[in-house]
mmCIF file of C-alpha atoms in Angstrom:
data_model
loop_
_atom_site.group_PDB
_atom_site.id
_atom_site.type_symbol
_atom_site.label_atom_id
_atom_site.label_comp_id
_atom_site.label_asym_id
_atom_site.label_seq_id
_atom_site.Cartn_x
_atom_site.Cartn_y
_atom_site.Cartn_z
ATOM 1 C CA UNK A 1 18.263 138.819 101.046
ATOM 2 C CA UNK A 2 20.411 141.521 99.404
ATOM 3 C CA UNK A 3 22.903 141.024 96.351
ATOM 4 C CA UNK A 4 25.659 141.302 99.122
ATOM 5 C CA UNK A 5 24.589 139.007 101.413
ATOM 6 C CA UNK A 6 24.973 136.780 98.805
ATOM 7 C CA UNK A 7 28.065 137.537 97.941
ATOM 8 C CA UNK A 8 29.701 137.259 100.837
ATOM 9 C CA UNK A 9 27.687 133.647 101.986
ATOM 10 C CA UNK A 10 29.252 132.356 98.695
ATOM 11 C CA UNK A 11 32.725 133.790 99.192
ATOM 12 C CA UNK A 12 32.557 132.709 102.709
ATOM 13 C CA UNK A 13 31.958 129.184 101.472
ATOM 14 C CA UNK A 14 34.191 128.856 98.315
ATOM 15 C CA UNK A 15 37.153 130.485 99.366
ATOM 16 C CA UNK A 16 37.644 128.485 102.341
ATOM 17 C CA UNK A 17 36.803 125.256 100.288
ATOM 18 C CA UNK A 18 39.793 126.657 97.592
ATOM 19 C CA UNK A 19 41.769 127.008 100.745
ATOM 20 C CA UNK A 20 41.103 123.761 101.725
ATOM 21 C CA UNK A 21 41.698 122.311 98.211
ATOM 22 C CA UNK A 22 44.915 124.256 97.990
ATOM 23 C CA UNK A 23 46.011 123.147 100.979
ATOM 24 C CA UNK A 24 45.235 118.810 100.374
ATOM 25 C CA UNK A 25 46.710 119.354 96.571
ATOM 26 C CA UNK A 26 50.218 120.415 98.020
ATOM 27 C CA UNK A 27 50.128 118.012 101.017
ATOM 28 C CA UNK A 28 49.766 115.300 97.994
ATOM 29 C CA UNK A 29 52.429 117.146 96.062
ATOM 30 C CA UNK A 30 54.660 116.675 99.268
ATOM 31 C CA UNK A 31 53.949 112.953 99.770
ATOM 32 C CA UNK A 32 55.346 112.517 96.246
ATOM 33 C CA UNK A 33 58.436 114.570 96.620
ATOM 34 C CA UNK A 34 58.438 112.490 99.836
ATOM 35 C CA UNK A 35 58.003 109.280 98.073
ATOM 36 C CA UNK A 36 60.482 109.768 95.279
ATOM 37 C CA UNK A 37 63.112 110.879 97.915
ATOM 38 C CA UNK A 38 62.931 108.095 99.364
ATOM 39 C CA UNK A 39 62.743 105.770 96.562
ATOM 40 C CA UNK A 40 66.208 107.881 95.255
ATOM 41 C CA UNK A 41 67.751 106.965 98.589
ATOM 42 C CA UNK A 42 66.616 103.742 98.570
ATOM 43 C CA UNK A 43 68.549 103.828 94.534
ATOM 44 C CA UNK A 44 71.496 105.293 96.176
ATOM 45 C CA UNK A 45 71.894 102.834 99.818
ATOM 46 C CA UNK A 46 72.208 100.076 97.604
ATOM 47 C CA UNK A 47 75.867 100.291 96.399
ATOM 48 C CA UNK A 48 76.744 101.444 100.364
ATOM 49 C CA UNK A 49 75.584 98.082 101.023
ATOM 50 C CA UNK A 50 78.394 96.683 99.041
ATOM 51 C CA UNK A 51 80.662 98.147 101.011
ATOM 52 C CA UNK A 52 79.293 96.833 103.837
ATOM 53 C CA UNK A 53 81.752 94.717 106.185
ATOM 54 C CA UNK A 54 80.853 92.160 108.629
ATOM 55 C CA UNK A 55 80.901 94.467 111.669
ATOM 56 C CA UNK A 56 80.244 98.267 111.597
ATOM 57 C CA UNK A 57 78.714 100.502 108.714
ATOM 58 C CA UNK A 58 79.742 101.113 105.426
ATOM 59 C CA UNK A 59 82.121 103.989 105.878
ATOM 60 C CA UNK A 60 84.251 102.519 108.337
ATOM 61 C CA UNK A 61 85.915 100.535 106.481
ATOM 62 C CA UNK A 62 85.624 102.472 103.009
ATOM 63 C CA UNK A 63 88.787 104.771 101.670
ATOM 64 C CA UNK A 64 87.448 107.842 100.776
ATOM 65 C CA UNK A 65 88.067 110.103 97.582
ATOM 66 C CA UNK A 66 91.512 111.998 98.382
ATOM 67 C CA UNK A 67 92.258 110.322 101.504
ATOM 68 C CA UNK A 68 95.624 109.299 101.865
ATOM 69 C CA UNK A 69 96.372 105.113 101.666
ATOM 70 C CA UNK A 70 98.555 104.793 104.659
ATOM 71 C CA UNK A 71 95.297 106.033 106.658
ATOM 72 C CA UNK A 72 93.911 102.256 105.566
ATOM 73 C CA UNK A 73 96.186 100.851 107.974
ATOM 74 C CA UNK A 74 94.397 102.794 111.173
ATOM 75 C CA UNK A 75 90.983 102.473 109.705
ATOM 76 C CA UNK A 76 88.116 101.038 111.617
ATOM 77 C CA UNK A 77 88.927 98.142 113.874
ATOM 78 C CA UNK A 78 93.311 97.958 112.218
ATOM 79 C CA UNK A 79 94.380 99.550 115.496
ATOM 80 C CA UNK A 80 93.965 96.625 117.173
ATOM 81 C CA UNK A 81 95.370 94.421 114.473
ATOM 82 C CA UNK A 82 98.042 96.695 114.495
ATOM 83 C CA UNK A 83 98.823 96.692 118.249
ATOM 84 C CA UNK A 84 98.698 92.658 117.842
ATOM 85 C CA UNK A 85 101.132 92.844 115.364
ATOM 86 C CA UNK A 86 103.886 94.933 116.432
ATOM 87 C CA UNK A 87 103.434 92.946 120.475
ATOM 88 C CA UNK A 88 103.874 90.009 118.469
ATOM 89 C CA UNK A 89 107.238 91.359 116.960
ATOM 90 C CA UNK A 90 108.505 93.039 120.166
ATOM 91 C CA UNK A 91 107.722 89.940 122.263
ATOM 92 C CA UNK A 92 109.562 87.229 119.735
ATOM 93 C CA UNK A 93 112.421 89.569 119.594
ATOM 94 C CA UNK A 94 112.715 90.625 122.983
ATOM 95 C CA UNK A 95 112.569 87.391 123.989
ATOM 96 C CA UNK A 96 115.059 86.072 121.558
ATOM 97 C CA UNK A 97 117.676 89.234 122.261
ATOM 98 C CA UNK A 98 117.484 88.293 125.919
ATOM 99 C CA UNK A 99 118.646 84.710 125.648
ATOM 100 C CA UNK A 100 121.547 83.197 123.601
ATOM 101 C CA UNK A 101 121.744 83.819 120.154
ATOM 102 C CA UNK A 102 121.733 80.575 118.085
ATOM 103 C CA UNK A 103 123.013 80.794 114.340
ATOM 104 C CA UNK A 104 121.172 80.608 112.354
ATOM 105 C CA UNK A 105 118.571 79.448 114.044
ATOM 106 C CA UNK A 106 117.878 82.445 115.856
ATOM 107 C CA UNK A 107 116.631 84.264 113.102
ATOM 108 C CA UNK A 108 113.702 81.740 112.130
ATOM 109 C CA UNK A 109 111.849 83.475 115.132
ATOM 110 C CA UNK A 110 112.737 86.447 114.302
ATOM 111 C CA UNK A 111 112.262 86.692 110.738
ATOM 112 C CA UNK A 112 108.853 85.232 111.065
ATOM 113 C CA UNK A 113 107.675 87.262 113.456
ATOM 114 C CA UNK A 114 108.368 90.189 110.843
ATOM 115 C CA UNK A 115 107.068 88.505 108.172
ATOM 116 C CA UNK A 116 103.517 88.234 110.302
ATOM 117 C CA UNK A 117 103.723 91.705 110.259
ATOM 118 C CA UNK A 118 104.414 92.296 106.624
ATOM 119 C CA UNK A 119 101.473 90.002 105.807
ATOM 120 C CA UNK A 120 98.828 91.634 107.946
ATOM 121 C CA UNK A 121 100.083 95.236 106.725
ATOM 122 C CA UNK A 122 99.728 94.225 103.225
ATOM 123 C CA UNK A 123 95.730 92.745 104.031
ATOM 124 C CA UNK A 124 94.999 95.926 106.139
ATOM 125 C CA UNK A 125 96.639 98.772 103.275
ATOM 126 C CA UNK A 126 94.019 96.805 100.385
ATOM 127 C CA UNK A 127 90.447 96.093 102.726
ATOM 128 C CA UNK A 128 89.260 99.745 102.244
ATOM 129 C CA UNK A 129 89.724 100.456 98.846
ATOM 130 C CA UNK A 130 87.012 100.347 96.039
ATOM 131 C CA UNK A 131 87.710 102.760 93.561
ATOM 132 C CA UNK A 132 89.585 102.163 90.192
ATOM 133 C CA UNK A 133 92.556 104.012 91.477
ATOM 134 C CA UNK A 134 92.533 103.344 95.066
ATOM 135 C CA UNK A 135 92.754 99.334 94.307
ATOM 136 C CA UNK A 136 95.516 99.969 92.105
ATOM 137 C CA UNK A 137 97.598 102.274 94.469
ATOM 138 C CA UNK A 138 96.251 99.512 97.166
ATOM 139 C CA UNK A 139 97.444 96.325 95.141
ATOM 140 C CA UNK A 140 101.101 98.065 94.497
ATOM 141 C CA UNK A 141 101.511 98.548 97.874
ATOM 142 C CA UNK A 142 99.942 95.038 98.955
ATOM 143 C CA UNK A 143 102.705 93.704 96.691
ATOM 144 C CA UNK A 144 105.644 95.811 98.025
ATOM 145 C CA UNK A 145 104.409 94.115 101.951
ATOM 146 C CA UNK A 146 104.197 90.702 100.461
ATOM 147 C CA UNK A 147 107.579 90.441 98.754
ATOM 148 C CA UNK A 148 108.797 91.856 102.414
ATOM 149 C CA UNK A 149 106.586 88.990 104.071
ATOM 150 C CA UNK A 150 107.939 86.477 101.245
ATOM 151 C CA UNK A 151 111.755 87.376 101.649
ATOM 152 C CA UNK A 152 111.285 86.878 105.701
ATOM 153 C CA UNK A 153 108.874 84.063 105.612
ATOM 154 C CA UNK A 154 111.464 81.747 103.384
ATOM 155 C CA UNK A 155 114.830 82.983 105.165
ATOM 156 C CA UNK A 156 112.963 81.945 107.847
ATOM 157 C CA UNK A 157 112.663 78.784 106.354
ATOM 158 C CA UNK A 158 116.240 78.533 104.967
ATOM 159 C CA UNK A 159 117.393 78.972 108.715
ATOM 160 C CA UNK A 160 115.750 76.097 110.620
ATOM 161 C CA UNK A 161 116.642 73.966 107.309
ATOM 162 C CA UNK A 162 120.513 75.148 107.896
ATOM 163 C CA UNK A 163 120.289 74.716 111.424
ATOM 164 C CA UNK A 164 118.660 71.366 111.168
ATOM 165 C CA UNK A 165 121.372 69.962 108.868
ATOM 166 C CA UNK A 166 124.107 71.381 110.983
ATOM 167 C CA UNK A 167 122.701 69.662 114.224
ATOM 168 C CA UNK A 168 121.649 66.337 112.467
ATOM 169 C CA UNK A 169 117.963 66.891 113.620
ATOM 170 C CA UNK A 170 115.292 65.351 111.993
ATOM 171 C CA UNK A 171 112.244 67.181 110.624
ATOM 172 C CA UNK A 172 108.920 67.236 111.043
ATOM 173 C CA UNK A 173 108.739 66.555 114.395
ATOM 174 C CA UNK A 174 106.159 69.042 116.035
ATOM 175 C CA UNK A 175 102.544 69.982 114.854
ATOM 176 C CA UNK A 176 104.857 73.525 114.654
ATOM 177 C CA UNK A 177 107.121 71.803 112.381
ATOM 178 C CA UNK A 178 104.378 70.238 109.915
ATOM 179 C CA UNK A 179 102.291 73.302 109.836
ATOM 180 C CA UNK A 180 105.186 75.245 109.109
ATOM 181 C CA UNK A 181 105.495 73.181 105.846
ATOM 182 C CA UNK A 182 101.881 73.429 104.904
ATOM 183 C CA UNK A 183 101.961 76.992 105.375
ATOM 184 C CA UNK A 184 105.221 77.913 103.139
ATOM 185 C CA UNK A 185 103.753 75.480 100.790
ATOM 186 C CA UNK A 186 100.323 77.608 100.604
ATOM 187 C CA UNK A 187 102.034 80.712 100.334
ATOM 188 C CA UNK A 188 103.862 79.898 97.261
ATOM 189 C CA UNK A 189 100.549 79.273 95.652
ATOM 190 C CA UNK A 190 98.956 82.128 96.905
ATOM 191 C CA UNK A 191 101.697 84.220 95.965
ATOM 192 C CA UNK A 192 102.283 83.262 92.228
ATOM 193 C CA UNK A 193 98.065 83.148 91.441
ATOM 194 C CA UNK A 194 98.068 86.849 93.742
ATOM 195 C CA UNK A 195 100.884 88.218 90.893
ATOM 196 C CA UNK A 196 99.632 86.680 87.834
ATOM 197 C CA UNK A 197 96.519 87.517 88.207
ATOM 198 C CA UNK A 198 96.446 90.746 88.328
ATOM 199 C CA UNK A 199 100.023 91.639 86.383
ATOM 200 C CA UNK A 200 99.442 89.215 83.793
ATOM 201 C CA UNK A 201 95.817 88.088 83.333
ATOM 202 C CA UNK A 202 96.088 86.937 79.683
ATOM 203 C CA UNK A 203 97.212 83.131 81.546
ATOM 204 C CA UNK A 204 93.784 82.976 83.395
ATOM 205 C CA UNK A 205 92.093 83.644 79.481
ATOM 206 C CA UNK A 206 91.700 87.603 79.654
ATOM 207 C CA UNK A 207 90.721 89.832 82.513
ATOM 208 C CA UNK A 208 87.229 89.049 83.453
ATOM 209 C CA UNK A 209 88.598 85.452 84.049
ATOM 210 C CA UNK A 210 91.449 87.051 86.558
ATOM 211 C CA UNK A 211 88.872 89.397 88.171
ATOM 212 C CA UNK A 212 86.804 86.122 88.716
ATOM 213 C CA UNK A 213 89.358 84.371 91.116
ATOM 214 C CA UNK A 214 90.284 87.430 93.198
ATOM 215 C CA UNK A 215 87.267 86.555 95.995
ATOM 216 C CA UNK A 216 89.321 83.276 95.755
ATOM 217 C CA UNK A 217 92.754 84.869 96.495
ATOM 218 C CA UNK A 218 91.265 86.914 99.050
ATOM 219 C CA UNK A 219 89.615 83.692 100.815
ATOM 220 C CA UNK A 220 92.790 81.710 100.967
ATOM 221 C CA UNK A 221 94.537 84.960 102.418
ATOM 222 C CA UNK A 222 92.531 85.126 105.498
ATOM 223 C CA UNK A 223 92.894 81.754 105.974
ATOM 224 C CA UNK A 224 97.221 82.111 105.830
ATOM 225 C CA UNK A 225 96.533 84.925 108.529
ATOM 226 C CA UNK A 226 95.055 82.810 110.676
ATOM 227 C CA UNK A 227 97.248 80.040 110.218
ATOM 228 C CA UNK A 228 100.354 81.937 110.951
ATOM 229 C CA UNK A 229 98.796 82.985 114.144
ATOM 230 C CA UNK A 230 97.460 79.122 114.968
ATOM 231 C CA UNK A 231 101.170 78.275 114.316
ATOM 232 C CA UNK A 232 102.886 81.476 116.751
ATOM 233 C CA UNK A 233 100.450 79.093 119.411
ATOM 234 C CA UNK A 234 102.077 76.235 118.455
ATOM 235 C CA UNK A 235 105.369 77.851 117.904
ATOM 236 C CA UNK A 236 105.290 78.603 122.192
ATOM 237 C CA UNK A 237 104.412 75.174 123.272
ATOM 238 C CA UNK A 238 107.748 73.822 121.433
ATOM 239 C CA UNK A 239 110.815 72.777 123.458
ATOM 240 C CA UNK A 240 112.953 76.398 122.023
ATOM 241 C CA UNK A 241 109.772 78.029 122.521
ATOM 242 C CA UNK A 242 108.533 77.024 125.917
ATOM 243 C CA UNK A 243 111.973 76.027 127.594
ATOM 244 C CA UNK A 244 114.548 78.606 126.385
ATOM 245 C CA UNK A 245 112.452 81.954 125.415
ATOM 246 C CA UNK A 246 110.121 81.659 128.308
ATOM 247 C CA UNK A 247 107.043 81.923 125.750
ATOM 248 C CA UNK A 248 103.307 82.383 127.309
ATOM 249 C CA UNK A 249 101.199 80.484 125.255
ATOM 250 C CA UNK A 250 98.047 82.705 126.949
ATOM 251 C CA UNK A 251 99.994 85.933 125.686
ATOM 252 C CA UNK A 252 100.504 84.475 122.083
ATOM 253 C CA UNK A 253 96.699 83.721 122.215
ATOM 254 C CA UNK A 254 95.684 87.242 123.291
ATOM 255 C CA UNK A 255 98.113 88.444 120.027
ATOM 256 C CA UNK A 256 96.260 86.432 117.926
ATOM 257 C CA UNK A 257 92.966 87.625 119.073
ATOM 258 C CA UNK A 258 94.072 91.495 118.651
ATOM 259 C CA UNK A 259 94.785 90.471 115.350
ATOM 260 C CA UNK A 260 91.478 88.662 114.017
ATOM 261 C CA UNK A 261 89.625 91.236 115.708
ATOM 262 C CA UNK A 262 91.645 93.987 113.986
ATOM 263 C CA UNK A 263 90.993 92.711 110.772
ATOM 264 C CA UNK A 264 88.054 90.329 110.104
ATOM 265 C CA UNK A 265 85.225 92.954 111.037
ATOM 266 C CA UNK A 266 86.803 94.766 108.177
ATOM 267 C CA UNK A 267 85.901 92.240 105.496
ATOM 268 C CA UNK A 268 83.327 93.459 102.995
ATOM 269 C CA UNK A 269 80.712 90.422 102.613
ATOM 270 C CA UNK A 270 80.983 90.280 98.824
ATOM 271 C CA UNK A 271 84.638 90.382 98.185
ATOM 272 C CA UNK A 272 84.690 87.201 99.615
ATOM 273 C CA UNK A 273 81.049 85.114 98.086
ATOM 274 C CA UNK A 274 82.207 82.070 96.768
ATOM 275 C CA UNK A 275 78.917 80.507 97.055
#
């Protein structure tokens, strides 16, 4: 067999077998760009998951950088918080413009109707935020809705106690009535830990001691919502409600539905861990 003959038989056989070499080295080089993608990714999903509400993915619910804070209130599922809200408002004032006006009780209805609405703007503007400056643009403006909701929730109060007094009627008479009590009680609470602990932290023992009863505050707020709601039910199935503004309890339910649905698949899962 001639030197070339030889030469090609063993270039025949070796190059193909560097080819083949070649070829399995960068397939392995590939798996383990492959690999460490996915292990970065796997780095990076974590935090998302933080964000994470109950319903929905990550983003829906999550302010993003340069995005303006009034866009929190439309974000996600708010629209039909939102659309609960302002029914509920347009409904207890329609209803009370339509009959006779009653001073001063007239504007307990109607004042805490707005106040609803204050307090569920002020949960909605605060839910998406996460960064350093987005909470604290978010809690200012939380603040601003809840002195609203405050001021309307307790003239509210100070109208049915003036009215009351006036007509010699005794109190506490309806489930309405004692919920009512239990609720303005709560929200004097919630209001005075909600300012002090973020404004002035030093009487918790520092800020990490504040920070550590937010998830509380947070809680406690969800639970008002729905107990402002549970008492617009109960509010309809009173004798003013029911006999003089004509309210449907199966309307006031549906409001209260829009609302919860507007705004609990919004809640991220680890703002509110207390266990």
């Amino acid at each position: 067999m001639s030197t070339g003959w030889v030469l090609a038989i063993a270039e025949g056989v070796v190059i193909p077998s560097l080819s083949i070499a070649s070829a399995s080295f960068k397939q392995r080089q590939n798996q383990t760009i492959m690999s460490s993608q996915d292990t970065t990714q796997a780095a990076t999903a974590a935090p998302a998951s933080e964000q994470e509400p109950l319903l929905g993915r990550p983003g829906d619910v999550t302010q993003r950088e340069g995005e303006n804070l009034l866009h929190n209130l439309v974000a996600g599922t708010a629209p039909l918080a939102q659309v609960g809200g302002f029914i509920l408002v347009a409904l207890v004032w329609g209803t009370v413009f339509t009959h006779k006006i009653l001073i001063p009780f007239s504007f307990h209805p109607l004042l805490n109707s707005l106040a609803i609405l204050f307090a569920l703007e002020a949960i909605l503007v605060l839910q998406p935020t996460h960064e350093p400056g987005q909470k604290r643009g978010g809690t200012y403006v939380h603040a601003s809705f809840v002195a609203l909701a405050a001021l309307c929730f307790y003239g509210a109060l100070a109208a049915v106690l003036v009215h009351k007094k006036r007509a010699g009627m005794p109190h506490f008479e309806s489930p309405h009535a004692i919920l009512g009590v239990i609720i303005y009680s709560i929200l004097l609470v919630q209001g005075f830990i909600g300012f002090t602990q973020y404004f002035l932290p030093g009487l918790y023992g520092g800020l990490d001691n504040a920070k550590a009863i937010y998830k509380y505050h947070r809680v406690s707020g969800y639970l008002l919502l729905t107990l402002f709601l549970v008492n617009v039910v109960l509010a309809s199935v009173t004798d003013y409600g029911s006999h003089i503004l004509n309210l449907k309890t199966w309307g006031v339910v549906v409001i209260g539905v829009l609302v919860i649905a507007g705004v609990f698949p919004r809640i991220k899962k680890q703002k509110i861990q207390i266990f």
